[in-house]
Short mmCIF file of C-alpha atoms in Angstrom, two decimals:
data_model
loop_
_atom_site.label_atom_id
_atom_site.label_comp_id
_atom_site.label_asym_id
_atom_site.label_seq_id
_atom_site.Cartn_x
_atom_site.Cartn_y
_atom_site.Cartn_z
CA MET A 1 4.53 8.17 17.99
CA LYS A 2 1.49 7.96 20.28
CA ILE A 3 -1.75 9.56 19.22
CA GLN A 4 -3.91 10.79 21.44
CA LEU A 5 -7.58 11.84 21.29
CA VAL A 6 -8.57 15.27 23.12
CA THR A 7 -10.66 17.86 23.32
CA LEU A 8 -9.84 21.77 22.88
CA ASP A 9 -10.84 22.53 26.35
CA LYS A 10 -7.49 23.54 27.81
CA LYS A 11 -4.39 25.29 26.76
CA ARG A 12 -1.66 22.94 25.30
CA THR A 13 1.94 23.58 24.30
CA ASN A 14 2.21 23.25 20.55
CA TYR A 15 -0.15 23.74 17.63
CA ILE A 16 -0.57 22.50 14.20
CA LEU A 17 -2.48 25.20 12.19
CA PRO A 18 -3.63 24.31 9.00
CA LEU A 19 -5.05 27.26 6.99
CA PHE A 20 -6.68 28.23 3.85
CA GLU A 21 -5.00 30.96 2.00
CA ASN A 22 -6.24 34.36 3.10
CA GLY A 23 -8.04 32.38 6.02
CA GLY A 24 -7.54 32.69 9.74
CA VAL A 25 -7.46 30.65 12.98
CA SER A 26 -10.67 29.12 13.90
CA ALA A 27 -12.58 30.63 16.72
CA HIS A 28 -12.46 27.57 19.07
CA VAL A 29 -8.72 27.05 18.47
CA GLY A 30 -7.91 30.65 18.77
CA LYS A 31 -9.61 30.43 22.42
CA GLN A 32 -6.92 28.20 23.31
CA LEU A 33 -4.05 30.19 22.06
CA GLY A 34 -4.34 33.13 24.35
CA PRO A 35 -4.78 36.79 23.31
CA GLU A 36 -0.74 37.40 22.73
CA ASP A 37 -0.08 34.45 20.75
CA LEU A 38 -3.29 34.62 18.71
CA GLY A 39 -2.23 38.26 17.82
CA LEU A 40 1.28 37.29 16.59
CA ILE A 41 -0.31 34.56 14.32
CA GLN A 42 -2.91 37.12 13.10
CA LEU A 43 -0.10 39.93 12.65
CA PHE A 44 2.04 37.25 10.73
CA LEU A 45 -0.76 36.19 8.42
CA THR A 46 -1.62 39.94 7.69
CA ASN A 47 1.97 40.68 6.49
CA LYS A 48 2.72 37.53 4.77
CA PRO A 49 1.57 36.16 1.32
CA PRO A 50 -1.42 33.98 1.18
CA LEU A 51 -0.65 30.54 2.39
CA GLY A 52 -0.72 28.45 -0.62
CA ARG A 53 -0.91 24.42 -0.54
CA GLY A 54 2.21 23.16 0.62
CA ALA A 55 3.61 26.31 2.32
CA SER A 56 4.83 26.08 5.68
CA HIS A 57 6.10 28.62 8.49
CA THR A 58 7.12 27.93 12.19
CA LEU A 59 6.34 30.63 14.73
CA PHE A 60 7.68 30.84 18.17
CA LEU A 61 4.91 32.45 20.28
CA PRO A 62 5.22 34.68 23.43
CA SER A 63 4.05 31.75 25.48
CA GLY A 64 6.86 29.88 24.79
CA SER A 65 4.85 27.41 22.45
CA THR A 66 5.44 26.75 18.71
CA ALA A 67 3.02 27.29 16.01
CA LEU A 68 3.20 25.40 12.68
CA LEU A 69 1.42 26.99 10.03
CA LEU A 70 0.39 24.87 7.09
CA GLY A 71 -0.99 26.15 3.89
CA LYS A 72 -4.15 24.17 2.54
CA GLY A 73 -4.28 26.37 -0.64
CA ASN A 74 -7.73 27.45 -2.04
CA LYS A 75 -10.65 26.37 -0.11
CA GLU A 76 -12.64 25.19 -3.17
CA ALA A 77 -9.69 22.79 -4.17
CA TRP A 78 -9.32 21.01 -0.98
CA ASN A 79 -10.48 17.50 -1.12
CA GLN A 80 -9.47 14.15 0.67
CA ARG A 81 -5.92 13.39 -1.36
CA ALA A 82 -4.99 16.96 -0.21
CA ALA A 83 -6.01 16.15 3.53
CA ARG A 84 -3.82 12.85 3.40
CA ILE A 85 -0.58 14.73 2.16
CA LEU A 86 -1.41 17.48 4.81
CA VAL A 87 -1.25 15.18 7.52
CA ARG A 88 2.00 13.68 6.24
CA ALA A 89 3.17 17.29 6.17
CA MET A 90 2.52 17.89 9.51
CA VAL A 91 4.91 14.96 10.55
CA GLY A 92 7.65 16.28 8.46
CA GLU A 93 7.35 19.95 9.73
CA MET A 94 7.53 18.63 13.24
CA LYS A 95 10.78 16.74 12.76
CA ALA A 96 12.15 19.64 10.87
CA GLY A 97 11.42 22.02 13.75
CA ARG A 98 12.48 19.09 16.34
CA VAL A 99 8.94 19.25 17.84
CA THR A 100 8.20 16.36 19.62
CA GLU A 101 4.57 17.13 20.79
CA ALA A 102 1.86 19.05 19.29
CA THR A 103 -1.99 19.53 18.89
CA VAL A 104 -4.13 19.67 15.90
CA ASP A 105 -7.83 20.33 15.56
CA ILE A 106 -9.20 17.35 13.34
CA ASP A 107 -11.69 20.36 11.44
CA ASP A 108 -8.69 21.94 10.24
CA ILE A 109 -7.72 18.73 7.99
CA ARG A 110 -11.32 17.49 7.00
CA ALA A 111 -12.46 17.08 3.73
CA GLU A 112 -15.94 15.23 3.63
CA LYS A 113 -15.17 12.40 6.07
CA GLU A 114 -17.11 11.70 9.06
CA ASP A 115 -15.29 11.66 12.54
CA GLU A 116 -14.35 8.18 12.78
CA ALA A 117 -13.35 7.88 9.23
CA LEU A 118 -11.21 10.81 9.49
CA LEU A 119 -9.61 9.83 12.61
CA GLU A 120 -8.64 6.54 11.15
CA MET A 121 -7.09 8.18 8.01
CA ILE A 122 -5.21 10.76 10.42
CA ALA A 123 -3.71 8.10 12.46
CA MET A 124 -2.99 5.88 9.53
CA GLU A 125 -0.97 8.64 7.53
CA LEU A 126 0.89 10.11 10.43
CA LEU A 127 2.53 6.76 11.08
CA MET A 128 3.21 6.37 7.50
CA ALA A 129 4.79 9.88 7.35
CA ASN A 130 7.07 9.07 10.80
CA LEU A 131 8.67 6.09 9.03
CA ALA A 132 12.10 6.38 8.08
CA PHE A 133 14.30 3.63 6.75
CA ASN A 134 17.54 3.97 8.83
CA GLU A 135 18.16 0.48 9.77
CA TYR A 136 21.49 0.47 7.69
CA LYS A 137 22.79 3.99 9.02
CA GLN A 138 25.06 4.91 11.73
CA VAL A 139 22.81 7.10 14.26
CA PRO A 140 24.24 10.78 13.86
CA LYS A 141 25.45 12.50 17.05
CA GLU A 142 21.99 14.65 17.69
CA GLY A 143 20.02 11.29 16.99
CA TRP A 144 17.32 10.87 14.57
CA PRO A 145 14.42 13.48 15.05
CA THR A 146 11.38 11.70 16.67
CA ILE A 147 7.87 12.53 17.77
CA ALA A 148 6.69 11.54 21.22
CA GLN A 149 2.86 12.26 20.82
CA VAL A 150 0.62 14.04 18.42
CA ASN A 151 -2.96 15.09 20.01
CA LEU A 152 -5.93 14.80 17.71
CA ALA A 153 -8.54 17.59 19.13
CA ALA A 154 -12.11 16.67 18.34
CA LYS A 155 -15.64 17.39 19.51
CA PHE A 156 -17.48 14.58 20.86
CA ALA A 157 -19.81 13.77 23.80
CA PRO A 158 -18.53 11.28 26.86
CA SER A 159 -20.39 8.44 25.14
CA GLN A 160 -18.57 8.78 21.79
CA LYS A 161 -14.89 8.77 23.53
CA LYS A 162 -14.38 5.15 23.07
CA GLN A 163 -15.69 4.64 19.52
CA TYR A 164 -13.53 7.57 18.58
CA GLU A 165 -10.54 6.02 20.17
CA ALA A 166 -11.20 2.80 18.38
CA ALA A 167 -11.01 4.58 15.19
CA ILE A 168 -7.77 5.98 15.98
CA ALA A 169 -6.64 2.20 16.91
CA ARG A 170 -7.74 0.89 13.63
CA GLY A 171 -5.96 3.37 11.83
CA VAL A 172 -2.81 2.73 13.82
CA ILE A 173 -3.13 -1.17 12.70
CA VAL A 174 -3.40 -0.14 9.19
CA GLY A 175 -0.48 2.24 9.57
CA GLU A 176 1.80 -0.21 11.23
CA GLU A 177 1.23 -2.85 8.69
CA THR A 178 2.00 -0.59 5.83
CA ASN A 179 4.90 0.35 7.14
CA GLN A 180 6.06 -3.05 8.02
CA THR A 181 5.45 -3.56 4.18
CA ARG A 182 7.91 -0.68 3.18
CA LEU A 183 10.55 -2.16 5.78
CA LEU A 184 10.07 -5.55 4.15
CA SER A 185 10.17 -4.15 0.63
CA ASN A 186 13.07 -2.06 1.41
CA THR A 187 15.36 -4.50 2.76
CA PRO A 188 17.98 -5.37 0.38
CA GLY A 189 18.04 -8.54 -1.76
CA GLY A 190 20.99 -10.19 -0.06
CA ASP A 191 19.03 -9.67 3.32
CA MET A 192 15.60 -10.77 1.85
CA THR A 193 15.65 -13.98 -0.13
CA PRO A 194 12.62 -16.36 -0.68
CA SER A 195 13.64 -18.28 2.27
CA LEU A 196 13.99 -15.11 4.31
CA LEU A 197 10.63 -13.74 3.25
CA ALA A 198 9.00 -16.95 4.13
CA LYS A 199 10.15 -16.79 7.58
CA HIS A 200 9.12 -13.46 8.03
CA ALA A 201 5.74 -14.44 6.93
CA GLN A 202 5.62 -17.29 9.31
CA LYS A 203 6.64 -14.89 12.28
CA VAL A 204 4.29 -12.16 11.59
CA GLY A 205 1.42 -14.59 11.05
CA ARG A 206 2.07 -16.27 14.35
CA ALA A 207 1.80 -12.97 16.04
CA ALA A 208 -1.52 -12.37 14.53
CA LYS A 209 -3.10 -16.05 14.64
CA VAL A 210 -3.00 -16.17 10.90
CA LYS A 211 -2.25 -19.77 9.65
CA VAL A 212 0.79 -19.67 7.69
CA THR A 213 1.88 -22.75 5.29
CA VAL A 214 5.21 -22.71 3.41
CA LEU A 215 5.93 -25.04 0.37
CA ASP A 216 9.68 -25.58 -0.40
CA GLU A 217 10.80 -26.72 -4.06
CA PRO A 218 9.87 -30.41 -3.56
CA ALA A 219 6.28 -29.62 -2.89
CA ILE A 220 6.26 -27.01 -5.45
CA ARG A 221 7.47 -29.29 -8.08
CA LYS A 222 5.00 -32.08 -7.08
CA LEU A 223 1.99 -29.47 -7.54
CA GLY A 224 3.21 -28.76 -11.02
CA MET A 225 4.19 -25.22 -10.66
CA GLY A 226 6.40 -25.27 -13.85
CA GLY A 227 6.26 -21.63 -14.13
CA VAL A 228 7.90 -21.20 -10.51
CA ILE A 229 10.21 -23.65 -10.74
CA GLY A 230 11.34 -22.29 -14.21
CA VAL A 231 12.21 -18.82 -13.02
CA CYS A 232 14.12 -19.74 -10.04
CA GLN A 233 16.46 -21.93 -11.88
CA GLY A 234 19.55 -19.33 -12.09
CA SER A 235 19.30 -18.86 -8.34
CA ASP A 236 21.11 -20.61 -5.48
CA ASP A 237 18.06 -19.63 -2.97
CA ARG A 238 15.34 -21.98 -3.74
CA PRO A 239 11.89 -21.15 -4.24
CA LYS A 240 9.05 -20.91 -1.63
CA PHE A 241 5.34 -20.87 -2.02
CA ILE A 242 3.72 -18.82 1.01
CA MET A 243 0.07 -19.55 1.88
CA MET A 244 -1.43 -17.43 4.72
CA GLU A 245 -5.16 -17.96 5.90
CA TYR A 246 -7.48 -16.01 8.06
CA LYS A 247 -11.14 -17.08 8.67
CA HIS A 248 -13.49 -15.21 11.25
CA ARG A 249 -15.33 -17.71 12.96
CA SER A 250 -18.74 -15.76 12.02
CA TYR A 251 -18.13 -15.90 8.04
CA LYS A 252 -19.47 -18.64 6.34
CA GLY A 253 -18.79 -17.71 2.74
CA ARG A 254 -16.37 -18.38 -0.03
CA PRO A 255 -12.97 -16.65 0.49
CA LEU A 256 -11.29 -13.60 -1.07
CA VAL A 257 -8.18 -14.43 -2.22
CA LEU A 258 -4.96 -12.31 -2.43
CA VAL A 259 -1.99 -13.08 -4.64
CA GLY A 260 1.23 -10.90 -4.42
CA LYS A 261 4.21 -11.28 -6.83
CA GLY A 262 7.33 -12.21 -4.51
CA VAL A 263 10.37 -11.85 -6.58
CA THR A 264 13.02 -11.05 -3.82
CA PHE A 265 15.63 -9.61 -6.52
CA ASP A 266 15.07 -9.31 -10.12
CA THR A 267 18.06 -8.94 -12.44
CA GLY A 268 15.84 -10.01 -15.31
CA GLY A 269 17.45 -13.31 -15.80
CA LEU A 270 19.42 -13.77 -19.19
CA ASN A 271 17.58 -10.74 -20.46
CA LEU A 272 19.49 -8.80 -17.82
CA LYS A 273 18.16 -5.47 -17.02
CA PRO A 274 20.28 -2.36 -17.64
CA THR A 275 21.94 -0.64 -14.67
CA PRO A 276 19.55 2.27 -13.87
CA ALA A 277 16.67 -0.29 -14.17
CA ILE A 278 18.30 -3.10 -11.99
CA TYR A 279 19.02 -0.64 -8.49
CA GLU A 280 15.47 -0.83 -7.04
CA MET A 281 14.62 -4.62 -7.76
CA HIS A 282 14.81 -5.81 -4.29
CA MET A 283 11.41 -4.11 -4.25
CA ASP A 284 9.99 -6.54 -7.04
CA MET A 285 8.50 -8.32 -3.88
CA SER A 286 6.48 -5.18 -2.96
CA GLY A 287 2.96 -7.24 -4.18
CA GLY A 288 4.11 -10.00 -1.83
CA ALA A 289 4.83 -7.73 1.15
CA ALA A 290 1.84 -6.11 0.44
CA VAL A 291 -0.46 -9.62 0.63
CA ILE A 292 1.40 -10.49 3.82
CA HIS A 293 0.67 -7.74 5.94
CA ALA A 294 -2.63 -7.05 4.59
CA MET A 295 -3.67 -10.67 5.73
CA VAL A 296 -1.83 -9.39 9.23
CA ALA A 297 -3.88 -6.15 9.29
CA ILE A 298 -7.27 -7.87 8.41
CA ALA A 299 -6.71 -10.37 11.19
CA ARG A 300 -5.80 -7.83 13.60
CA LEU A 301 -8.85 -5.61 12.86
CA GLY A 302 -10.88 -8.82 13.07
CA ILE A 303 -13.11 -8.50 9.74
CA PRO A 304 -15.54 -10.91 9.34
CA LEU A 305 -14.47 -12.41 6.30
CA HIS A 306 -12.50 -15.46 5.12
CA VAL A 307 -9.07 -14.30 3.34
CA ILE A 308 -6.31 -16.16 1.85
CA GLY A 309 -2.98 -14.84 0.68
CA LEU A 310 -0.55 -16.51 -1.63
CA VAL A 311 2.63 -15.40 -2.43
CA PRO A 312 5.31 -17.40 -4.94
CA ALA A 313 8.62 -16.38 -3.82
CA VAL A 314 11.62 -16.71 -6.22
CA GLU A 315 14.89 -14.94 -7.20
CA ASN A 316 15.41 -14.26 -10.78
CA MET A 317 19.00 -14.53 -11.35
CA PRO A 318 21.28 -15.37 -14.49
CA SER A 319 23.71 -18.24 -14.12
CA GLY A 320 24.46 -21.46 -16.27
CA SER A 321 21.39 -22.82 -14.95
CA SER A 322 18.85 -20.05 -15.74
CA TYR A 323 15.71 -20.49 -17.83
CA ARG A 324 16.30 -19.05 -21.59
CA PRO A 325 14.26 -17.34 -23.95
CA GLY A 326 12.73 -20.25 -26.04
CA ASP A 327 12.14 -22.56 -22.85
CA ILE A 328 8.49 -23.72 -22.43
CA LEU A 329 7.17 -24.27 -19.27
CA ARG A 330 4.29 -26.04 -18.03
CA SER A 331 2.15 -24.11 -15.54
CA ILE A 332 0.26 -25.80 -12.65
CA THR A 333 -2.98 -25.68 -14.91
CA GLY A 334 -1.29 -27.57 -17.66
CA LYS A 335 -1.22 -24.73 -20.19
CA THR A 336 2.10 -24.04 -21.55
CA ILE A 337 4.11 -20.63 -21.52
CA GLU A 338 6.56 -19.88 -24.11
CA VAL A 339 9.47 -17.83 -22.66
CA LEU A 340 10.32 -14.55 -24.98
CA ASN A 341 11.93 -12.52 -22.34
CA THR A 342 13.26 -14.00 -18.95
CA ASP A 343 12.56 -10.35 -17.55
CA ALA A 344 8.82 -11.11 -17.93
CA GLU A 345 9.19 -13.49 -14.79
CA GLY A 346 6.51 -12.00 -12.72
CA ARG A 347 3.54 -13.15 -14.86
CA ILE A 348 5.16 -16.64 -15.00
CA ILE A 349 5.10 -17.21 -11.17
CA LEU A 350 1.63 -15.42 -10.94
CA ALA A 351 0.03 -17.82 -13.30
CA ASP A 352 1.02 -20.80 -10.95
CA ALA A 353 -0.34 -18.92 -7.88
CA LEU A 354 -3.57 -17.96 -9.79
CA GLY A 355 -3.91 -21.72 -11.09
CA TYR A 356 -3.49 -22.74 -7.47
CA ALA A 357 -6.18 -20.44 -6.04
CA SER A 358 -8.94 -22.15 -8.15
CA ARG A 359 -8.97 -24.74 -5.54
CA PHE A 360 -10.28 -22.54 -2.90
CA LYS A 361 -13.50 -21.97 -5.00
CA PRO A 362 -12.95 -18.10 -4.50
CA ARG A 363 -15.71 -15.44 -4.30
CA LEU A 364 -12.89 -13.18 -5.74
CA VAL A 365 -9.12 -13.10 -6.41
CA VAL A 366 -7.02 -10.05 -6.59
CA ASP A 367 -3.43 -9.96 -7.57
CA ILE A 368 -0.99 -7.44 -7.01
CA ALA A 369 2.49 -7.13 -8.47
CA THR A 370 5.11 -4.46 -9.87
CA LEU A 371 4.53 -6.11 -13.01
CA THR A 372 5.35 -3.66 -16.04
CA GLY A 373 7.33 -0.45 -16.49
CA ALA A 374 4.66 -0.04 -19.12
CA SER A 375 2.10 0.92 -16.34
CA LEU A 376 4.55 3.34 -14.92
CA VAL A 377 5.14 5.21 -18.63
CA ALA A 378 1.18 5.09 -19.01
CA LEU A 379 0.17 6.32 -15.76
CA GLY A 380 3.20 8.05 -14.25
CA ASP A 381 3.93 7.45 -10.68
CA ARG A 382 0.48 8.84 -8.61
CA VAL A 383 -1.75 5.85 -9.24
CA ASN A 384 -1.83 1.96 -10.22
CA ALA A 385 -3.21 0.50 -13.12
CA LEU A 386 -6.28 -1.52 -12.62
CA PHE A 387 -7.51 -4.61 -14.99
CA THR A 388 -11.19 -6.04 -14.61
CA GLU A 389 -13.52 -7.16 -17.43
CA ASP A 390 -16.42 -6.37 -14.99
CA GLU A 391 -17.39 -2.78 -15.41
CA LYS A 392 -19.24 -2.57 -11.76
CA ARG A 393 -16.18 -4.14 -9.94
CA GLU A 394 -13.97 -1.49 -11.83
CA GLN A 395 -16.13 1.11 -10.47
CA LEU A 396 -15.87 -0.31 -7.08
CA PHE A 397 -12.09 -0.63 -7.08
CA ARG A 398 -11.83 2.91 -7.86
CA ASP A 399 -14.00 3.86 -5.22
CA LEU A 400 -12.34 1.61 -2.57
CA GLY A 401 -8.97 3.03 -3.96
CA GLU A 402 -10.15 6.79 -3.41
CA ARG A 403 -11.16 5.68 0.24
CA SER A 404 -8.16 3.82 1.06
CA GLY A 405 -5.41 5.94 -0.54
CA ASP A 406 -4.08 3.28 -2.86
CA TYR A 407 -5.52 4.82 -6.10
CA LEU A 408 -6.27 2.95 -9.11
CA TRP A 409 -7.06 3.76 -13.01
CA PRO A 410 -8.39 1.11 -15.47
CA LEU A 411 -6.42 0.17 -18.73
CA PRO A 412 -8.35 -1.84 -21.48
CA MET A 413 -8.06 -5.72 -21.38
CA TRP A 414 -10.16 -6.03 -24.53
CA GLU A 415 -10.37 -9.32 -26.27
CA GLU A 416 -8.58 -7.85 -29.17
CA TYR A 417 -5.42 -7.74 -27.01
CA ALA A 418 -5.61 -11.39 -26.48
CA GLU A 419 -3.69 -12.12 -29.90
CA ASP A 420 -0.47 -10.10 -28.71
CA VAL A 421 0.12 -13.09 -26.08
CA LYS A 422 -0.74 -16.14 -28.42
CA GLY A 423 2.17 -18.38 -28.17
CA THR A 424 3.79 -20.01 -31.26
CA PHE A 425 5.26 -23.03 -29.81
CA GLY A 426 3.52 -22.69 -26.30
CA ASP A 427 -0.03 -21.96 -25.36
CA VAL A 428 0.78 -18.34 -24.27
CA ALA A 429 3.91 -16.24 -24.59
CA ASN A 430 5.17 -14.39 -21.61
CA SER A 431 5.69 -11.09 -23.44
CA GLY A 432 3.60 -9.09 -25.98
CA LYS A 433 4.81 -9.82 -29.26
CA SER A 434 3.87 -6.50 -30.84
CA GLY A 435 6.18 -4.59 -28.06
CA LYS A 436 3.09 -2.08 -27.28
CA ALA A 437 0.41 -1.90 -24.52
CA GLY A 438 2.93 -4.08 -22.28
CA ALA A 439 0.83 -3.56 -19.04
CA THR A 440 -2.43 -4.64 -21.05
CA ALA A 441 -0.16 -7.65 -22.31
CA GLY A 442 0.94 -8.66 -18.70
CA ALA A 443 -3.00 -8.65 -17.53
CA MET A 444 -4.01 -10.84 -20.91
CA PHE A 445 -1.17 -13.19 -19.92
CA LEU A 446 -2.55 -13.46 -16.48
CA ARG A 447 -6.23 -14.07 -17.48
CA GLU A 448 -5.16 -17.18 -19.51
CA PHE A 449 -4.91 -18.82 -16.05
CA VAL A 450 -7.86 -17.60 -14.31
CA SER A 451 -11.34 -19.45 -14.01
CA PHE A 452 -13.03 -17.10 -11.28
CA PRO A 453 -13.79 -13.75 -10.67
CA TRP A 454 -10.58 -11.80 -10.85
CA VAL A 455 -8.83 -8.43 -10.79
CA HIS A 456 -5.20 -7.58 -11.62
CA ILE A 457 -3.51 -4.61 -9.79
CA ASP A 458 -0.07 -3.43 -11.49
CA MET A 459 1.51 -1.35 -8.71
CA ALA A 460 4.65 -0.51 -10.44
CA PRO A 461 3.66 3.04 -10.96
CA THR A 462 3.64 3.33 -6.84
CA MET A 463 6.16 1.01 -5.98
CA THR A 464 8.25 3.74 -4.63
CA ALA A 465 7.56 7.05 -2.99
CA ASN A 466 7.38 10.23 -5.14
CA GLU A 467 8.62 13.74 -3.79
CA GLN A 468 4.68 15.07 -3.43
CA ASP A 469 4.02 11.77 -1.30
CA ARG A 470 5.71 13.42 1.58
CA LEU A 471 7.07 10.03 2.73
CA ALA A 472 10.73 8.63 3.53
CA LYS A 473 12.39 7.46 -0.13
CA GLY A 474 11.98 4.04 -0.74
CA ALA A 475 8.82 1.77 -1.05
CA LYS A 476 5.16 3.21 -0.57
CA GLY A 477 3.62 0.43 0.93
CA THR A 478 1.07 0.18 -1.88
CA GLY A 479 -1.72 -2.24 -1.26
CA VAL A 480 -2.39 -2.75 2.37
CA ARG A 481 -4.87 -0.06 2.68
CA PHE A 482 -6.55 -1.12 -0.28
CA PHE A 483 -6.72 -4.76 0.71
CA VAL A 484 -8.15 -3.66 4.00
CA GLU A 485 -10.98 -1.50 2.56
CA LEU A 486 -11.84 -4.16 0.26
CA ALA A 487 -11.98 -6.94 2.98
CA ARG A 488 -14.66 -4.26 5.02
CA TYR A 489 -16.59 -3.94 1.79
CA MET A 490 -16.78 -7.63 1.05
CA ALA A 491 -17.87 -8.41 4.76
CA GLU A 492 -20.62 -6.04 4.60
CA HIS A 493 -21.69 -6.70 0.86
CA LYS A 494 -22.50 -9.85 -0.69
CA GLU A 495 -22.54 -8.86 -4.25
CA ALA A 496 -18.78 -8.02 -4.19
#
C-alpha cells in the first residue's frame, strides 16, 4: 500500500467520506465531487437514517467514481480512539468493495491532533489495518483484495510539504514494525522456536544497524540464569538470550532497557494448560516480539537515545526432564524461586532478564509480557495492565498509551500484596498463594528482582485483536507503538 500526500485541488477517482450523523459533505470536498456526484450523495443522506458510528455505505456515482460513506456517530462523542478505528474501517471498506485507490481529507478524521501527528497516526493505522496473515493459506482464484494507494488530502503550504511527508514516513515505519511483530507472533510454534526467534532478531537487527548478541545455553548457565535454564528443561529446543542495542551518537545519558517475554510456545509445562487455553500459546512470545521490533523502529526513526532490548527465549514443554512444582531455582541475582506452578513460567525467565538489566545502570527498565490471564479477567480485551509504584510515571505511561494507541490502565502493587509471593522453602514463590489478584501477584514477584526504576506491562489483555479493533484476527502487535512514544519522550525529557 502506498500512502500519498495530496492537495484537494483537482478531481480524483474515489473518495472516502467520513461523516457525522446528520452531517453532510464538507464544502471543500464537495467542490471536488462535481454537482451530479454531490447531488446523489446528498439525496442518499436525506433519505437514509443518520450515519451512526461504524455504519458504512458504498455509492457508485454518476461520474463512475465510488464514494465510501463511513459513519462517525455523534460529533460531541468523537475522539482520538474513534479516529483510529475509523482509519482501520476505511481499509476494510476499500477491500470489501475491491477499491484499489481512494482519497480522504484528513480533516474528516481529525480529533484534536496537529497535522503532522495526525498524518503519522493515519499512516500507521492504515498499514496495521491492511495486514492479513495469509502465509499458510492458498491464494483464492480471485486473489486477495489489495489496496494500491490511499491519498491523504491536506491543506499545507509548499514549505510544509517535506515535513508532512516525513510525518507519513514515520507512521509507515511504526506501522511496518508493528505488523512485523504481529507476523512474528502469529507464526506457529513449530516454525518459531527460541533458535528461530534469535535468528529473526539477528536478521532484522542487522538490516536496521542494531547490534544483536545471542547467548546460547552454556553462556546462559555461566551467567547463573537458573530461571531460564529451569523453564526450558522440558524442551528439545534450547534457550536463547537475545540482546539488542541501539545508541544514537548524540545521546550521552543512561539507557532505557526494554525486556520482553519470549516463550515461543507455552504448554504450561507439567501444570498442563486445558485445551481452550493452549491453542494461542504460540503468541506467548508477543512481548519479546514487541521488544525486537520496537528496537528496530527506534533505530529506523533515529530517535536520539540509548536503548537496550532483552528477550529471554524458551519453550515451556512437558517431558521427563521438565522442571516440577516444588523445584527451587536460583536466579541470576542469587535470589531463589520456589516453583508452585510450572505455568507461571514467564515471570521466572523475566526475573533473570531483569536481574541482568542491572548491569547497564539503566535510566528506566520496562518489561512487557503476556503474563497473566488474571489481567484479562480484570480489564477485558481493550487495555493493558500497568504496574508501577511511581504515581508520576503512572500518569505519564497512561498519557503515552493514549498517544500511541497501546492503552494502559493501572492495577495496584501495594506492599500489602508482597506477602502473597513470599516463598516457604525459597525466597519468592512464582505464583500467588492466595489465588487472588493474580496480575498483581505477577508484578510483585518481578519486583523482587529489580533495583532500578522499573515499570511492568501485562499485555495479556491485548495479545490478540478483538472484533471492534477492525484488525485481522490474530496478534495485535501491542507494545511497538508505545515503546516508540516512550523513547521519543525520554529523548526530550530528562526527568522521565
